[in-house]
mmCIF file of C-alpha atoms in Angstrom:
data_model
loop_
_atom_site.group_PDB
_atom_site.id
_atom_site.type_symbol
_atom_site.label_atom_id
_atom_site.label_comp_id
_atom_site.label_asym_id
_atom_site.label_seq_id
_atom_site.Cartn_x
_atom_site.Cartn_y
_atom_site.Cartn_z
ATOM 1 C CA MET A 102 0.117 0.181 -0.178
ATOM 2 C CA LYS A 103 1.510 3.370 -1.297
ATOM 3 C CA ASN A 104 0.266 5.163 1.622
ATOM 4 C CA LYS A 105 1.492 7.957 2.564
ATOM 5 C CA LEU A 106 1.204 8.289 6.766
ATOM 6 C CA ILE A 107 1.926 12.104 7.962
ATOM 7 C CA ASN A 108 5.508 11.237 9.889
ATOM 8 C CA LYS A 109 4.591 8.506 13.161
ATOM 9 C CA TRP A 110 6.493 11.296 15.373
ATOM 10 C CA LEU A 111 4.136 13.792 15.278
ATOM 11 C CA VAL A 112 2.688 14.673 18.656
ATOM 12 C CA GLN A 113 6.905 14.242 19.954
ATOM 13 C CA GLU A 114 7.772 16.775 17.289
ATOM 14 C CA GLU A 115 5.093 19.169 18.115
ATOM 15 C CA ILE A 116 6.289 19.073 21.639
ATOM 16 C CA ALA A 117 10.079 19.517 20.999
ATOM 17 C CA ASN A 118 9.251 22.174 18.355
ATOM 18 C CA LYS A 119 7.462 23.936 21.730
ATOM 19 C CA ILE A 120 9.943 23.054 23.987
ATOM 20 C CA ILE A 121 12.725 25.016 21.318
ATOM 21 C CA GLU A 122 10.325 27.912 21.042
ATOM 22 C CA LEU A 123 9.489 28.381 24.340
ATOM 23 C CA SER A 124 13.146 27.953 25.817
ATOM 24 C CA GLY A 125 15.089 29.691 22.818
ATOM 25 C CA TYR A 126 16.911 26.445 22.901
ATOM 26 C CA ASP A 127 17.539 23.601 20.441
ATOM 27 C CA ILE A 128 16.884 20.781 22.257
ATOM 28 C CA LEU A 129 17.154 18.226 19.067
ATOM 29 C CA LYS A 130 20.967 18.855 18.300
ATOM 30 C CA THR A 131 23.605 17.623 19.522
ATOM 31 C CA SER A 132 25.176 19.767 22.888
ATOM 32 C CA ARG A 133 26.270 19.467 26.619
ATOM 33 C CA LYS A 134 25.122 22.770 27.455
ATOM 34 C CA ARG A 135 23.631 22.291 30.807
ATOM 35 C CA GLU A 136 20.679 24.675 29.529
ATOM 36 C CA VAL A 137 19.679 22.187 26.453
ATOM 37 C CA VAL A 138 20.319 18.936 28.689
ATOM 38 C CA GLU A 139 18.123 20.628 30.788
ATOM 39 C CA TYR A 140 15.728 21.329 28.324
ATOM 40 C CA ARG A 141 16.181 17.963 26.320
ATOM 41 C CA ALA A 142 15.086 16.224 30.291
ATOM 42 C CA LEU A 143 11.654 18.328 30.017
ATOM 43 C CA ALA A 144 11.479 16.723 26.403
ATOM 44 C CA CYS A 145 12.173 13.202 27.767
ATOM 45 C CA TYR A 146 9.890 13.564 31.292
ATOM 46 C CA ILE A 147 7.143 14.293 29.843
ATOM 47 C CA PHE A 148 7.410 11.832 26.809
ATOM 48 C CA ARG A 149 8.008 9.323 29.625
ATOM 49 C CA ASN A 150 5.621 10.392 31.978
ATOM 50 C CA LYS A 151 3.009 12.194 30.138
ATOM 51 C CA PHE A 152 2.604 10.341 27.652
ATOM 52 C CA GLN A 153 3.682 7.181 29.775
ATOM 53 C CA MET A 154 6.216 5.896 25.652
ATOM 54 C CA GLN A 155 8.991 3.365 26.456
ATOM 55 C CA TRP A 156 12.155 3.746 26.779
ATOM 56 C CA SER A 157 13.028 2.304 23.896
ATOM 57 C CA ASP A 158 10.935 4.546 22.107
ATOM 58 C CA ILE A 159 12.048 7.721 23.138
ATOM 59 C CA VAL A 160 15.698 6.800 22.161
ATOM 60 C CA ARG A 161 13.593 6.329 18.360
ATOM 61 C CA PHE A 162 12.373 8.999 18.015
ATOM 62 C CA PHE A 163 15.418 11.140 19.529
ATOM 63 C CA GLU A 164 17.700 8.542 16.364
ATOM 64 C CA HIS A 165 14.514 9.991 14.309
ATOM 65 C CA VAL A 166 15.575 13.864 14.242
ATOM 66 C CA GLY A 167 19.392 12.838 14.421
ATOM 67 C CA LEU A 168 20.460 13.032 18.122
ATOM 68 C CA ASN A 169 22.495 9.664 19.285
ATOM 69 C CA ARG A 170 20.422 8.341 21.821
ATOM 70 C CA ASN A 171 20.718 5.373 24.435
ATOM 71 C CA HIS A 172 18.116 3.663 26.890
ATOM 72 C CA ALA A 173 20.158 4.804 29.894
ATOM 73 C CA THR A 174 20.551 8.634 28.924
ATOM 74 C CA VAL A 175 17.032 8.821 28.273
ATOM 75 C CA ILE A 176 16.869 7.337 32.070
ATOM 76 C CA TRP A 177 19.636 9.701 33.066
ATOM 77 C CA SER A 178 17.380 12.419 31.842
ATOM 78 C CA VAL A 179 14.561 12.085 32.946
ATOM 79 C CA ASN A 180 15.559 10.698 36.160
ATOM 80 C CA ASN A 181 17.226 14.001 36.709
ATOM 81 C CA TYR A 182 14.574 16.204 35.741
ATOM 82 C CA GLU A 183 13.656 17.555 39.727
ATOM 83 C CA MET A 184 16.856 18.790 40.551
ATOM 84 C CA TYR A 185 16.955 20.383 36.849
ATOM 85 C CA VAL A 186 13.644 21.757 38.454
ATOM 86 C CA ARG A 187 15.034 23.238 41.662
ATOM 87 C CA SER A 188 18.046 24.987 39.747
ATOM 88 C CA ASN A 189 16.024 26.239 37.216
ATOM 89 C CA PRO A 190 11.931 26.858 37.537
ATOM 90 C CA LYS A 191 11.047 28.238 33.462
ATOM 91 C CA LEU A 192 11.025 23.945 33.274
ATOM 92 C CA LYS A 193 8.404 23.913 35.262
ATOM 93 C CA GLU A 194 6.761 26.880 33.870
ATOM 94 C CA ILE A 195 7.445 25.348 30.128
ATOM 95 C CA GLU A 196 6.008 21.713 31.154
ATOM 96 C CA GLU A 197 3.237 23.483 32.456
ATOM 97 C CA MET A 198 2.506 25.664 29.204
ATOM 98 C CA ILE A 199 2.346 22.291 27.245
ATOM 99 C CA SER A 200 -1.594 20.869 27.276
ATOM 100 C CA PHE A 201 -2.853 18.050 26.638
ATOM 101 C CA LYS A 202 -6.626 17.618 25.349
ATOM 102 C CA THR A 203 -6.532 13.641 25.595
ATOM 103 C CA THR A 204 -5.405 10.909 28.572
ATOM 104 C CA MET A 205 -4.021 8.079 26.123
ATOM 105 C CA ASP A 206 -1.055 7.510 26.080
ATOM 106 C CA ILE A 207 1.297 8.018 22.753
ATOM 107 C CA LYS A 208 0.128 4.128 21.992
ATOM 108 C CA ASN A 209 -2.717 4.623 21.477
ATOM 109 C CA ILE A 210 -2.108 8.523 20.120
ATOM 110 C CA ASP A 211 -0.067 7.011 17.844
ATOM 111 C CA ARG A 212 -3.092 4.053 17.463
ATOM 112 C CA VAL A 213 -5.702 6.643 16.677
ATOM 113 C CA THR A 214 -3.494 8.664 13.785
ATOM 114 C CA TYR A 215 -2.330 6.097 12.032
ATOM 115 C CA LEU A 216 -6.085 4.348 11.695
ATOM 116 C CA GLU A 217 -6.888 8.026 10.698
ATOM 117 C CA ASN A 218 -4.738 8.245 7.534
ATOM 118 C CA LYS A 219 -5.565 4.546 6.941
ATOM 119 C CA CYS A 220 -9.393 5.828 6.856
ATOM 120 C CA LYS A 221 -8.186 9.227 4.645
ATOM 121 C CA TYR A 222 -6.217 6.478 2.427
ATOM 122 C CA LEU A 223 -8.926 4.297 1.539
ATOM 123 C CA GLU A 224 -11.509 7.405 0.802
ATOM 124 C CA GLU A 225 -9.355 8.713 -1.794
ATOM 125 C CA GLU A 226 -8.355 5.404 -3.015
ATOM 126 C CA LEU A 227 -12.332 4.697 -3.192
ATOM 127 C CA ASN A 228 -13.038 7.950 -4.673
ATOM 128 C CA LYS A 229 -10.298 6.894 -7.389
ATOM 129 C CA PHE A 230 -12.062 3.773 -8.273
ATOM 130 C CA THR A 231 -15.602 4.809 -7.926
ATOM 131 C CA ASN A 232 -15.553 8.618 -10.268
ATOM 132 C CA SER A 233 -13.586 6.661 -12.713
ATOM 133 C CA ASN A 234 -14.584 2.567 -13.465
ATOM 134 C CA ASN A 235 -17.504 2.329 -15.913
ATOM 135 C CA LEU A 236 -18.855 -0.203 -14.976
ATOM 136 C CA HIS A 237 -19.555 0.720 -11.246
ATOM 137 C CA LYS A 238 -21.497 3.902 -12.538
ATOM 138 C CA LEU A 239 -23.548 1.440 -14.394
ATOM 139 C CA ILE A 240 -24.278 -0.651 -11.619
ATOM 140 C CA ASN A 241 -25.254 2.848 -9.477
ATOM 141 C CA GLN A 242 -27.573 3.107 -12.006
ATOM 142 C CA ILE A 243 -29.482 -0.486 -11.492
ATOM 143 C CA PRO A 244 -32.354 0.720 -9.956
ATOM 144 C CA LYS A 245 -32.605 -1.543 -6.207
ATOM 145 C CA GLU A 246 -35.393 -3.839 -6.717
ATOM 146 C CA LEU A 247 -34.023 -5.091 -9.947
ATOM 147 C CA GLU A 248 -30.544 -5.718 -8.363
ATOM 148 C CA GLY A 249 -30.857 -9.786 -7.061
ATOM 149 C CA GLU A 250 -32.140 -10.280 -11.061
ATOM 150 C CA ALA A 251 -28.510 -7.422 -12.218
ATOM 151 C CA ILE A 252 -26.407 -9.978 -10.111
ATOM 152 C CA THR A 253 -28.083 -12.849 -11.826
ATOM 153 C CA ARG A 254 -26.903 -11.684 -15.119
ATOM 154 C CA ILE A 255 -23.540 -10.829 -14.507
ATOM 155 C CA GLU A 256 -22.982 -14.361 -13.049
ATOM 156 C CA LEU A 257 -24.512 -15.580 -16.342
ATOM 157 C CA LEU A 258 -22.533 -13.267 -18.184
ATOM 158 C CA ILE A 259 -18.908 -13.859 -15.914
ATOM 159 C CA LYS A 260 -19.950 -17.764 -16.680
ATOM 160 C CA GLY A 261 -20.041 -16.777 -20.450
ATOM 161 C CA PHE A 262 -16.459 -15.519 -20.373
ATOM 162 C CA GLN A 263 -15.114 -18.471 -18.095
ATOM 163 C CA TRP A 264 -16.517 -21.067 -20.912
ATOM 164 C CA LYS A 265 -15.456 -19.129 -24.325
ATOM 165 C CA TYR A 266 -12.316 -17.773 -23.287
ATOM 166 C CA LYS A 267 -11.004 -21.133 -21.513
ATOM 167 C CA ASP A 268 -12.578 -23.460 -23.808
ATOM 168 C CA CYS A 269 -14.349 -25.256 -21.947
ATOM 169 C CA THR A 270 -17.361 -27.586 -23.284
ATOM 170 C CA THR A 271 -19.878 -27.212 -20.359
ATOM 171 C CA ALA A 272 -22.791 -24.893 -20.800
ATOM 172 C CA TYR A 273 -25.059 -22.638 -18.809
ATOM 173 C CA ALA A 274 -28.193 -22.263 -19.000
ATOM 174 C CA GLY A 275 -30.044 -20.234 -16.369
ATOM 175 C CA GLU A 276 -30.806 -20.818 -13.386
#
C-alpha cells in the first residue's frame, strides 16, 4: 500500500518544537550545554511521564531527529529532571504550558493517527475507483428492486466468459 502516512513522531516533534520555541534552545541538536540538556530532559520527562512512552520509543524518536541516544541516557535525563527544575524554574513553567487534550497514552494516539490516515487513504482510493470506473457507474444506475436480477445476469455473463475463453465444453443455462 502506497499510503503516505503522516510522520509517526508528529506529536513528539510538536512537543519538542514547542519546548524549543518557549526556551530558545534547540534540544534536537547535539549539544552538552547545560540549558540544552535540561530542556531535553524536560522533553524526555514529558514523553515518559505524560505519554507513558517506553524508553526505547523515546530513543527512537531522538534517533529519528538525528540525535544519538540510548535508553540509559534517556533514563538519566528523566531521573535528573526534578533536580534540573530546582535550579531552573522555567522548566516547570514550560512543562505546565504544554497542555494535553487527551488522556490517551502515545501508543493509542499513534494508533488513532494511523487509523485516521488509513481511513483517509482508503476513502481516496475508493473515490478514485468509483469516479473512474465505468462499470461501477453502470451498476449504480440499476434500480434497487432489480439488483437480484442484475446479479444473476452478471453471474451468467461471467460464466459465459469463462466458458468462451477457457475453452470449456460445459454449457450454462439460466438458474
